[in-house]
Coordinates of C-alpha atoms and ligand atoms in Angstrom, one line a residue:
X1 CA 25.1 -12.4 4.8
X2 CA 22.9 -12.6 7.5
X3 CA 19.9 -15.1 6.7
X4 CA 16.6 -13.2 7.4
X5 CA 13.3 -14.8 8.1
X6 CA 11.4 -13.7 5.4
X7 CA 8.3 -12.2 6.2
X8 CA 6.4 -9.7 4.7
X9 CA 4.9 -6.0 5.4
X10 CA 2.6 -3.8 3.7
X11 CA 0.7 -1.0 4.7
X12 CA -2.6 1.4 3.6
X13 CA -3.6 4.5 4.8
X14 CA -6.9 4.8 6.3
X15 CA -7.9 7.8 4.2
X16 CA -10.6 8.3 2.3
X17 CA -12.0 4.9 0.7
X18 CA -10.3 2.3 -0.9
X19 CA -10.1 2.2 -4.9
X20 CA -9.3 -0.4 -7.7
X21 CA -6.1 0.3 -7.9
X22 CA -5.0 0.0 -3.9
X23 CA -7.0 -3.3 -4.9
X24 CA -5.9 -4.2 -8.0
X25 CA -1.5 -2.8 -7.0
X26 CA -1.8 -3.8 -3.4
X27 CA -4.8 -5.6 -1.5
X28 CA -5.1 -8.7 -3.8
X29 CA -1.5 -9.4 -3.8
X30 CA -1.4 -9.3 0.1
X31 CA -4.4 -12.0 -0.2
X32 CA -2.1 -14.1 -2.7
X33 CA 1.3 -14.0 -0.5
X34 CA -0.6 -15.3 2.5
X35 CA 0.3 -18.8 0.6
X36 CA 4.2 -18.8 1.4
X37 CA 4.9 -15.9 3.7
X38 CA 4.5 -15.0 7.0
X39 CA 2.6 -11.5 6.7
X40 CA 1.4 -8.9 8.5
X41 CA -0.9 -5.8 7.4
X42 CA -1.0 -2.7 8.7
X43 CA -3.5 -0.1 8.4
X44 CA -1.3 3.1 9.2
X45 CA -3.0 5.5 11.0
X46 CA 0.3 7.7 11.9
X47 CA 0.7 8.4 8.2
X48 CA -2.7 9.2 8.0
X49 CA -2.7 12.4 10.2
X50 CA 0.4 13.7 7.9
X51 CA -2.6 15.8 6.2
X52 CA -5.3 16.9 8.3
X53 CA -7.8 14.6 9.5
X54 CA -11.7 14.5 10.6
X55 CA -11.1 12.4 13.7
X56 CA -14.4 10.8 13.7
X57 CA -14.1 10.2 10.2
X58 CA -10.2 8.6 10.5
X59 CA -12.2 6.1 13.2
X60 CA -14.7 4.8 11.1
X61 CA -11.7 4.6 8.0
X62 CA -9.5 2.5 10.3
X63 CA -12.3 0.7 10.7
X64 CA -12.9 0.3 6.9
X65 CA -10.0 -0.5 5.5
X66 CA -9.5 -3.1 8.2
X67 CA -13.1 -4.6 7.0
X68 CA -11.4 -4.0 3.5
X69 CA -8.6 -6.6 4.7
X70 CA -10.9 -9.2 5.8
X71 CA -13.6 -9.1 3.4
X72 CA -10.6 -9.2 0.4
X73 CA -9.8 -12.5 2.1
X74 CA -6.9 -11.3 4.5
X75 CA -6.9 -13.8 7.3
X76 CA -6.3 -12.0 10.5
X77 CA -5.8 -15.1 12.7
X78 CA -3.1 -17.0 10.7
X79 CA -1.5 -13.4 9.5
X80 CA -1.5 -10.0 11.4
X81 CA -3.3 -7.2 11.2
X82 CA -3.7 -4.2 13.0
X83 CA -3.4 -0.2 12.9
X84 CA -0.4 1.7 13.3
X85 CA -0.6 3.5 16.5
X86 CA -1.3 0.8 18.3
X87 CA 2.1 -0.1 18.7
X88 CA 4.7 2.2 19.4
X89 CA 7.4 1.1 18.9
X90 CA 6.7 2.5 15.0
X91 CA 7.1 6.0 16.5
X92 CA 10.1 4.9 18.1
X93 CA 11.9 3.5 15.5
X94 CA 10.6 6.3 12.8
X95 CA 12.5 8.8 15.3
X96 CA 15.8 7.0 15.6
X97 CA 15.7 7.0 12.0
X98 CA 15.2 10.4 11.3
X99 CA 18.6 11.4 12.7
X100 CA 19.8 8.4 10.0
X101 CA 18.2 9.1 7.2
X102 CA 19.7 12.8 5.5
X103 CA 17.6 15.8 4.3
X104 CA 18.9 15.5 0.7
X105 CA 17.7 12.0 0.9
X106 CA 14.0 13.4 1.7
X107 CA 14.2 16.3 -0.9
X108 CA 14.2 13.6 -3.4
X109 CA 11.0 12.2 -2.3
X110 CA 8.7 13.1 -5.6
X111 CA 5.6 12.6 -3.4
X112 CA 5.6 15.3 -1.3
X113 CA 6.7 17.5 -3.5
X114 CA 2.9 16.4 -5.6
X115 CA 1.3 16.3 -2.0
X116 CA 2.9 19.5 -0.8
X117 CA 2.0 20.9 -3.6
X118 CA 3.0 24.7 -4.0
X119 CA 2.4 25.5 -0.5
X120 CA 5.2 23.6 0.8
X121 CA 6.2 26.0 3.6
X122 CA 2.7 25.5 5.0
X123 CA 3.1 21.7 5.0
X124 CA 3.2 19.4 8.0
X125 CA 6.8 17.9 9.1
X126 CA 5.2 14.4 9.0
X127 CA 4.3 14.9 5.8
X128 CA 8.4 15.2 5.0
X129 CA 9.5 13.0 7.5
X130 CA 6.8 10.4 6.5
X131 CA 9.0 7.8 4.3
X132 CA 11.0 7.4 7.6
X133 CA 8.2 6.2 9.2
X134 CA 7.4 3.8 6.6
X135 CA 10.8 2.4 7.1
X136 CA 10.4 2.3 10.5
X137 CA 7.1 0.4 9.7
X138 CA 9.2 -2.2 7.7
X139 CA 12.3 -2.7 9.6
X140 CA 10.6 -2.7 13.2
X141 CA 9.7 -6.0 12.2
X142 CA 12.9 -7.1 9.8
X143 CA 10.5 -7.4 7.2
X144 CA 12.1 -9.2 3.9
X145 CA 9.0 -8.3 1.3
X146 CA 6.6 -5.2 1.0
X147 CA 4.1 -5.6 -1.5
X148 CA 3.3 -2.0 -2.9
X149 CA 1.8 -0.4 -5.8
X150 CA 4.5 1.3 -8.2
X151 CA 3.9 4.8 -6.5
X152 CA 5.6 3.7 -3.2
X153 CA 8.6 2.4 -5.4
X154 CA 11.1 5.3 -4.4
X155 CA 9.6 5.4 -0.5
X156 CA 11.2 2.0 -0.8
X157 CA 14.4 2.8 -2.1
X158 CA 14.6 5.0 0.9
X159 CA 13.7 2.2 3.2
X160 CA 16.9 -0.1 1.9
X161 CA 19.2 2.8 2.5
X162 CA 18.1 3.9 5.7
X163 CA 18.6 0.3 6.7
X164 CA 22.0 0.1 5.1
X165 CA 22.9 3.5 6.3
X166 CA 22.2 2.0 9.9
X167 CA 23.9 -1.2 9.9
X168 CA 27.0 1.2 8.4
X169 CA 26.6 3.9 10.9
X170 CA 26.5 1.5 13.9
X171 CA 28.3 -1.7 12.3
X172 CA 30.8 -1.9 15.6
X173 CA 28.1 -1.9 17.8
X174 CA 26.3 -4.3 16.1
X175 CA 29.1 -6.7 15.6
X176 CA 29.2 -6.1 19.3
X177 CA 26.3 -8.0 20.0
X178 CA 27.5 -11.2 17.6
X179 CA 25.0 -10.1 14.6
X180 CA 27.6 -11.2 12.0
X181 CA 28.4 -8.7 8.9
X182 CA 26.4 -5.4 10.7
X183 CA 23.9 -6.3 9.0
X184 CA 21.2 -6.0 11.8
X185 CA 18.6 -5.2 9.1
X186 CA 17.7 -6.5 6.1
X187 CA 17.1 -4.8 3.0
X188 CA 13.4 -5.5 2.1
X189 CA 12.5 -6.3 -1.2
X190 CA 10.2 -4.1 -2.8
X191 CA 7.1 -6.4 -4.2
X192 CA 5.8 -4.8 -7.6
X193 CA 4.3 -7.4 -9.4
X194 CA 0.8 -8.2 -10.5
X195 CA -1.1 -7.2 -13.8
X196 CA -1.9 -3.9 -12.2
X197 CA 0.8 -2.2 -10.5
X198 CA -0.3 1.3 -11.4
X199 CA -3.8 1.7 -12.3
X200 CA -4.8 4.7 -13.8
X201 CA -8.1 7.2 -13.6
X202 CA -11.0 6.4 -15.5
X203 CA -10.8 10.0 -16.3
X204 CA -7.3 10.1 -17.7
X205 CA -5.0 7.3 -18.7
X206 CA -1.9 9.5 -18.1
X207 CA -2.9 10.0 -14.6
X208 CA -2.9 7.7 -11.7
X209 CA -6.2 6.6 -9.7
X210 CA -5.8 7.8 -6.3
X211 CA -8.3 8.6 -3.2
X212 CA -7.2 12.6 -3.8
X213 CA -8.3 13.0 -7.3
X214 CA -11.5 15.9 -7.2
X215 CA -13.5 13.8 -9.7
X216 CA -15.9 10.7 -7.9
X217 CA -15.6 9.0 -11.5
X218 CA -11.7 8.8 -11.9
X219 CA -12.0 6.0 -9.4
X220 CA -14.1 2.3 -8.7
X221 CA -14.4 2.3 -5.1
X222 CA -15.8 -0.5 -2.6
X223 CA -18.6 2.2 -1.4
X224 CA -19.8 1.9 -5.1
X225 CA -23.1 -0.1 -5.4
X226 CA -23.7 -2.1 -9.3
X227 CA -25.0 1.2 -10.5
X228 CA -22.3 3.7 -9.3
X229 CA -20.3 1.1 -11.2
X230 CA -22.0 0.7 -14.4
X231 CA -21.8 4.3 -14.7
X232 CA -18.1 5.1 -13.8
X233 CA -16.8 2.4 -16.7
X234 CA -19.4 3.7 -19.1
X235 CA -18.9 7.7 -18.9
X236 CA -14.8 6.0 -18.5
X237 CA -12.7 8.1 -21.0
X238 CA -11.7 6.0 -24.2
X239 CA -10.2 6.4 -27.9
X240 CA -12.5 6.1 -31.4
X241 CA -10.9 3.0 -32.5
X242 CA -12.1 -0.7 -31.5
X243 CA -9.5 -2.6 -29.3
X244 CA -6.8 -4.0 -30.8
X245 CA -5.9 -7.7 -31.1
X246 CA -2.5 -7.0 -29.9
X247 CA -1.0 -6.0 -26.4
X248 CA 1.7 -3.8 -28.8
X249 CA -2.0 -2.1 -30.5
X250 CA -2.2 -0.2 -27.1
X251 CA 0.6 1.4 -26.7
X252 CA 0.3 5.5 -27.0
X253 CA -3.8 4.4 -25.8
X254 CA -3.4 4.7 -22.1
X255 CA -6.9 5.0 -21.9
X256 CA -7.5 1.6 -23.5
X257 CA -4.8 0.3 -22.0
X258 CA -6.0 0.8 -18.8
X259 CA -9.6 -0.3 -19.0
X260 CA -7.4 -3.8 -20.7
X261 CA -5.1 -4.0 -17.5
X262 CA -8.4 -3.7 -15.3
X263 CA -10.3 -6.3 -17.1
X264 CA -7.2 -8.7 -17.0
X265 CA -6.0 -8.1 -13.0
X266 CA -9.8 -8.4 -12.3
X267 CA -10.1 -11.8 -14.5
X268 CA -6.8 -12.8 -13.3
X269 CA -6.4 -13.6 -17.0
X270 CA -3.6 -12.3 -19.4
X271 CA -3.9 -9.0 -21.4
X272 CA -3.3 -11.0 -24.4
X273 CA -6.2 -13.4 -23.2
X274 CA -8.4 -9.9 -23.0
X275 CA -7.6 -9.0 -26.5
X276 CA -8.2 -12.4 -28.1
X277 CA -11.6 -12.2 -26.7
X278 CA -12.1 -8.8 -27.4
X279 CA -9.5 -7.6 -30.2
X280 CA -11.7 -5.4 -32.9
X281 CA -15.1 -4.9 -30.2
X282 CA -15.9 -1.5 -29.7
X283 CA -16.1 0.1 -26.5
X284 CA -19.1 0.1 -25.8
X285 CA -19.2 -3.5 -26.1
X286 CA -16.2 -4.4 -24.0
X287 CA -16.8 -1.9 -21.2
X288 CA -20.6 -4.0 -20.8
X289 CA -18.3 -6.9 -20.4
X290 CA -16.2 -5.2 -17.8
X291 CA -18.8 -3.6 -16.0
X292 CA -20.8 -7.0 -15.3
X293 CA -16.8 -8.5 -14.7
X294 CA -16.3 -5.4 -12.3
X295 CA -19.7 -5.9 -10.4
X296 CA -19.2 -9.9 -10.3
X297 CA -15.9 -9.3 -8.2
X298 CA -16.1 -6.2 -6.2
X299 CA -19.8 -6.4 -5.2
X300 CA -19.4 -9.5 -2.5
X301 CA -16.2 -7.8 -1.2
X302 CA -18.2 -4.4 -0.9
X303 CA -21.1 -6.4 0.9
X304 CA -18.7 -8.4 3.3
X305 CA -16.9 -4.7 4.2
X306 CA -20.5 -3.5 4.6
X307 CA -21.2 -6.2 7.4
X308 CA -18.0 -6.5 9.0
X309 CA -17.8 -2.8 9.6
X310 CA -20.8 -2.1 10.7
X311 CA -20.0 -4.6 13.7
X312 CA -17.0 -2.6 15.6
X313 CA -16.5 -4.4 18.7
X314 CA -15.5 -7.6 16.1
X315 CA -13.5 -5.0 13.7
X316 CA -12.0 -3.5 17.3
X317 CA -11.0 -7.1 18.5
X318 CA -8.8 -8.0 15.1
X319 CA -6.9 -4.7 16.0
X320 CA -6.8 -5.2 19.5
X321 CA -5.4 -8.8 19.2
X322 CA -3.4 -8.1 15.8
X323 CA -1.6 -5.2 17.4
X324 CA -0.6 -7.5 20.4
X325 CA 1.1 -9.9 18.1
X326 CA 2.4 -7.3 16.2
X327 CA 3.9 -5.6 19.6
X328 CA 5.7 -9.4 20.6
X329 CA 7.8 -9.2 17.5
X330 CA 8.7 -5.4 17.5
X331 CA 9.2 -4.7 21.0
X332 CA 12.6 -7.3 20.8
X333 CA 13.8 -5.4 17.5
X334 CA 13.0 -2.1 19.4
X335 CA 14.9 -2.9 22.6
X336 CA 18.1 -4.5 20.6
X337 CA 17.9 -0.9 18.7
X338 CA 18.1 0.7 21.7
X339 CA 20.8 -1.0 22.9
X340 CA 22.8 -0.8 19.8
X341 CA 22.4 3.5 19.6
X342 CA 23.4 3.2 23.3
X343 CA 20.3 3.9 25.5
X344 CA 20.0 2.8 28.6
X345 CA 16.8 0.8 29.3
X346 CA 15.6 -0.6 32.3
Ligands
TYM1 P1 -1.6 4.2 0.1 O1 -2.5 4.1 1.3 O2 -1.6 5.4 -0.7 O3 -1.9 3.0 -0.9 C1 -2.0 1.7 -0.5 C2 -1.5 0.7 -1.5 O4 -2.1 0.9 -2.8 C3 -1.2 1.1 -3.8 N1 -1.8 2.0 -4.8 C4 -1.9 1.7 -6.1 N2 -1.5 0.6 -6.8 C5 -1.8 0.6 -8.1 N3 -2.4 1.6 -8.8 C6 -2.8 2.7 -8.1 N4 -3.4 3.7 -8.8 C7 -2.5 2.8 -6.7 N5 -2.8 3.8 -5.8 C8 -2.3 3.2 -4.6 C9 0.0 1.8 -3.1 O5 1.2 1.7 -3.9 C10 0.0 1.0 -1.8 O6 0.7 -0.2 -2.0 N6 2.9 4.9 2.0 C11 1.9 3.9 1.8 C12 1.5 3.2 3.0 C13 2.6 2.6 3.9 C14 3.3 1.5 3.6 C15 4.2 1.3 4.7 C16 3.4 0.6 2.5 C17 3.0 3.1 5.1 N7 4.0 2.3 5.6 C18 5.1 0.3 4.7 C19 4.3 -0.4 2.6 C20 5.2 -0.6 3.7 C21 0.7 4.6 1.1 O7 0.5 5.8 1.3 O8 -0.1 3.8 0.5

C-alpha cells in the first residue's frame, strides 16, 4: 500500500442559503478537522449550474457560502479555500473520469433520480454526470478524508470505485512511472460523524432539511434574524407527549428526535445529556430552551457572514489566493494523469 498524505476535501454548493443541517452534517465538522488535517474547502460552483442558475444570484451565493466558511471559523490562510471553477483542472479530471466511471454505476445514483424527479428526459447531463465531478473534486488533490453529511454517502462510494476502477484500468502505466501497487489514488474515506449527520425538516421528521424544500420553515437558515428563528422552532412540528428521559423514548418520534439531535450537535453535548436536562418537559418548554440555544450560536455566525460578504473585494481575494494554492497541488496530479492515459503535453 501506497502511504497517502492525508488531507482532507469537502465541498458545498453555492445554491440557495445555507441551513442547519449543511451546518450541523458538514460546516462545523470542517471547523473541527482544521486541528489534525491539512484541509481544503471548496465552494463548487460547477455543480451548482447542474440545475439552472440566476447568474447574478450564483455570484453573490459563492460569495455567501464562502463568508459562511469564514465566519463558521474556517481559516482560509492556514487551510484552503476557494470556488470550483477557478481551477480547472476539476473539469479536467471529471472528464477523464467519465469514460471510467460506467452508466450502470450512475443509474444507481438515488439523488438524481429525487432531483430529476419525473422529468428525467428533460434533465441536464451534469446533473447525471455530477458524482464524477465530485470525484474528480476529491481525487485531483489525493484527498484521504471528505467530511459529508449522510446524503452524499453513496456519491462517495462512487468516488472510491472510480478511483479503484482507475488505478485497475491503467495499473501498467502506473507502475510505469514507479507508483508502487497501481495505486495512483487513494480511496478517500468518507467522514460521517458528528451528532447530526442527517438533520431533518422542522416540518417533517421523516424528511430531510434541504435548500429545495417549498416550505421557508422546514429549515434554520444563516439569513434568519432571532425572530425568523424563534418562530421556525415554535410552529416546528412535534408529538403530544413530554420528552422522554431516555435516547431509546424517541425512537418511532422523528420529530422529537430531531429537535433532540439539534439541541445536542448545537450544545455540543450528548443526547443523553439533553434528556437528563429535559426528560418529562413539554415542548413548549424545551423548544424556548432551544430557540435562545439556537439564537446564542447561529446569530454571531449570521452577523460575521453579514459583514464579510458585504465586503467582496476581501471575500474575492480568499478565492483568488485559495484557488492559487489549490491549482499548485492539482495541476502536478493533473499532468501525471495525463501522462498516465497517454496525452501528450507540452
Ligand atoms: P450540498 O451542497 O448539498 O451540502 C453541503 C454539505 O451539507 C450536508 N448536508 C446535510 N447534513 C446533514 N443534514 C442535512 N439535512 C444535510 N443537508 C446537506 C451534505 O451532506 C454536504 O456535506 N455533492 C455535494 C457537494 C460536493 C462535495 C464534493 C462534497 C461536491 N463535490 C466533494 C464532498 C466532496 C453537495 O451537493 O452538498
Amino acid at each position: 500500500m501506497t502511504a497517502f498524505h492525508q488531507r482532507v476535501f469537502s465541498g458545498v454548493q453555492p445554491t440557495g442559503n445555507l441551513h442547519l443541517g449543511n451546518y450541523l452534517g458538514a460546516v462545523k465538522r470542517f471547523v473541527a478537522l482544521q486541528q489534525d488535517y491539512e484541509c481544503i474547502y471548496c465552494v463548487v460552483d460547477m455543480h451548482a449550474i447542474t440545475v439552472a442558475q440566476d447568474p447574478a444570484e450564483l455570484t453573490a451565493a459563492i460569495r455567501e457560502v464562502t463568508a459562511a466558511f469564514v465566519a463558521c471559523g474556517i481559516d482560509p490562510k492556514k487551510h484552503i479555500v476557494f470556488n470550483q471553477s477557478q481551477v480547472s483542472e476539476h473539469a479536467e479530471l471529471a472528464w477523464v473520469f467519465n469514460c471510467v466511471a460506467r452508466i450502470g454505476w450512475l443509474n444507481r445514483m438515488t439523488q438524481f433520480k429525487e432531483k430529476a424527479g419525473k422529468d428525467r428526459e428533460n434533465a441536464s447531463v451534469g446533473l447525471y454526470s455530477y458524482p464524477n465531478l465530485m470525484a474528480a473534486d476529491i481525487l485531483v488533490y489525493k484527498a484521504t478524508h471528505v467530511p459529508v453529511g449522510e446524503d452524499q454517502k453513496q456519491h462517495l462510494e462512487l468516488a472510491r470505485d472510480i478511483a479503484q476502477k482507475f488505478n485497475n484500468d491503467y495499473a501498467e502505466a502506473i507502475a510505469a512511472r514507479g507508483i508502487a501497487g497501481g495505486a495512483f489514488f487513494p480511496q478517500p474515506e468518507p467522514l460521517i460523524q458528528g451528532p447530526a449527520p442527517r438533520v431533518m425538516s422542522l416540518r417533517d421528521g421523516t424528511k430531510k432539511m434541504s435548500k429545495s424544500d417549498p416550505s421557508d420553515y422546514s429549515r434554520l437558515t444563516f439569513r434568519d434574524d432571532a425572530d425568523a428563528i424563534a418562530q421556525k422552532i415554535r410552529k416546528a412540528k412535534t408529538d403530544p407527549e413530554p420528552l422522554p428521559s431516555e435516547v431509546e423514548g424517541l425512537e418511532g418520534r422523528p420529530e422529537a428526535e430531531n429537535l433532540v439531535v439539534i439541541y445536542s450537535a448545537l450544545a455540543d453535548v450528548s443526547r443523553e445529556s439533553v434528556l437528563k436536562d429535559f426528560g418529562g418537559a413539554q415542548f413548549s418548554t424545551f423548544k424556548n430552551a432551544l430557540v435562545d440555544l439556537a439564537v446564542a450560536r447561529l446569530g454571531p455566525i449570521s452577523a460575521e457572514m453579514k459583514k464579510l460578504q458585504s465586503d467582496h473585494a476581501y471575500i474575492d481575494a480568499i478565492l483568488a489566493d485559495g484557488s492559487a494554492r489549490a491549482r499548485a497541488i492539482a495541476k502536478p496530479v493533473m499532468d501525471q494523469v495525463k501522462d498516465i492515459v497517454g496525452f501528450i503535453r507540452s
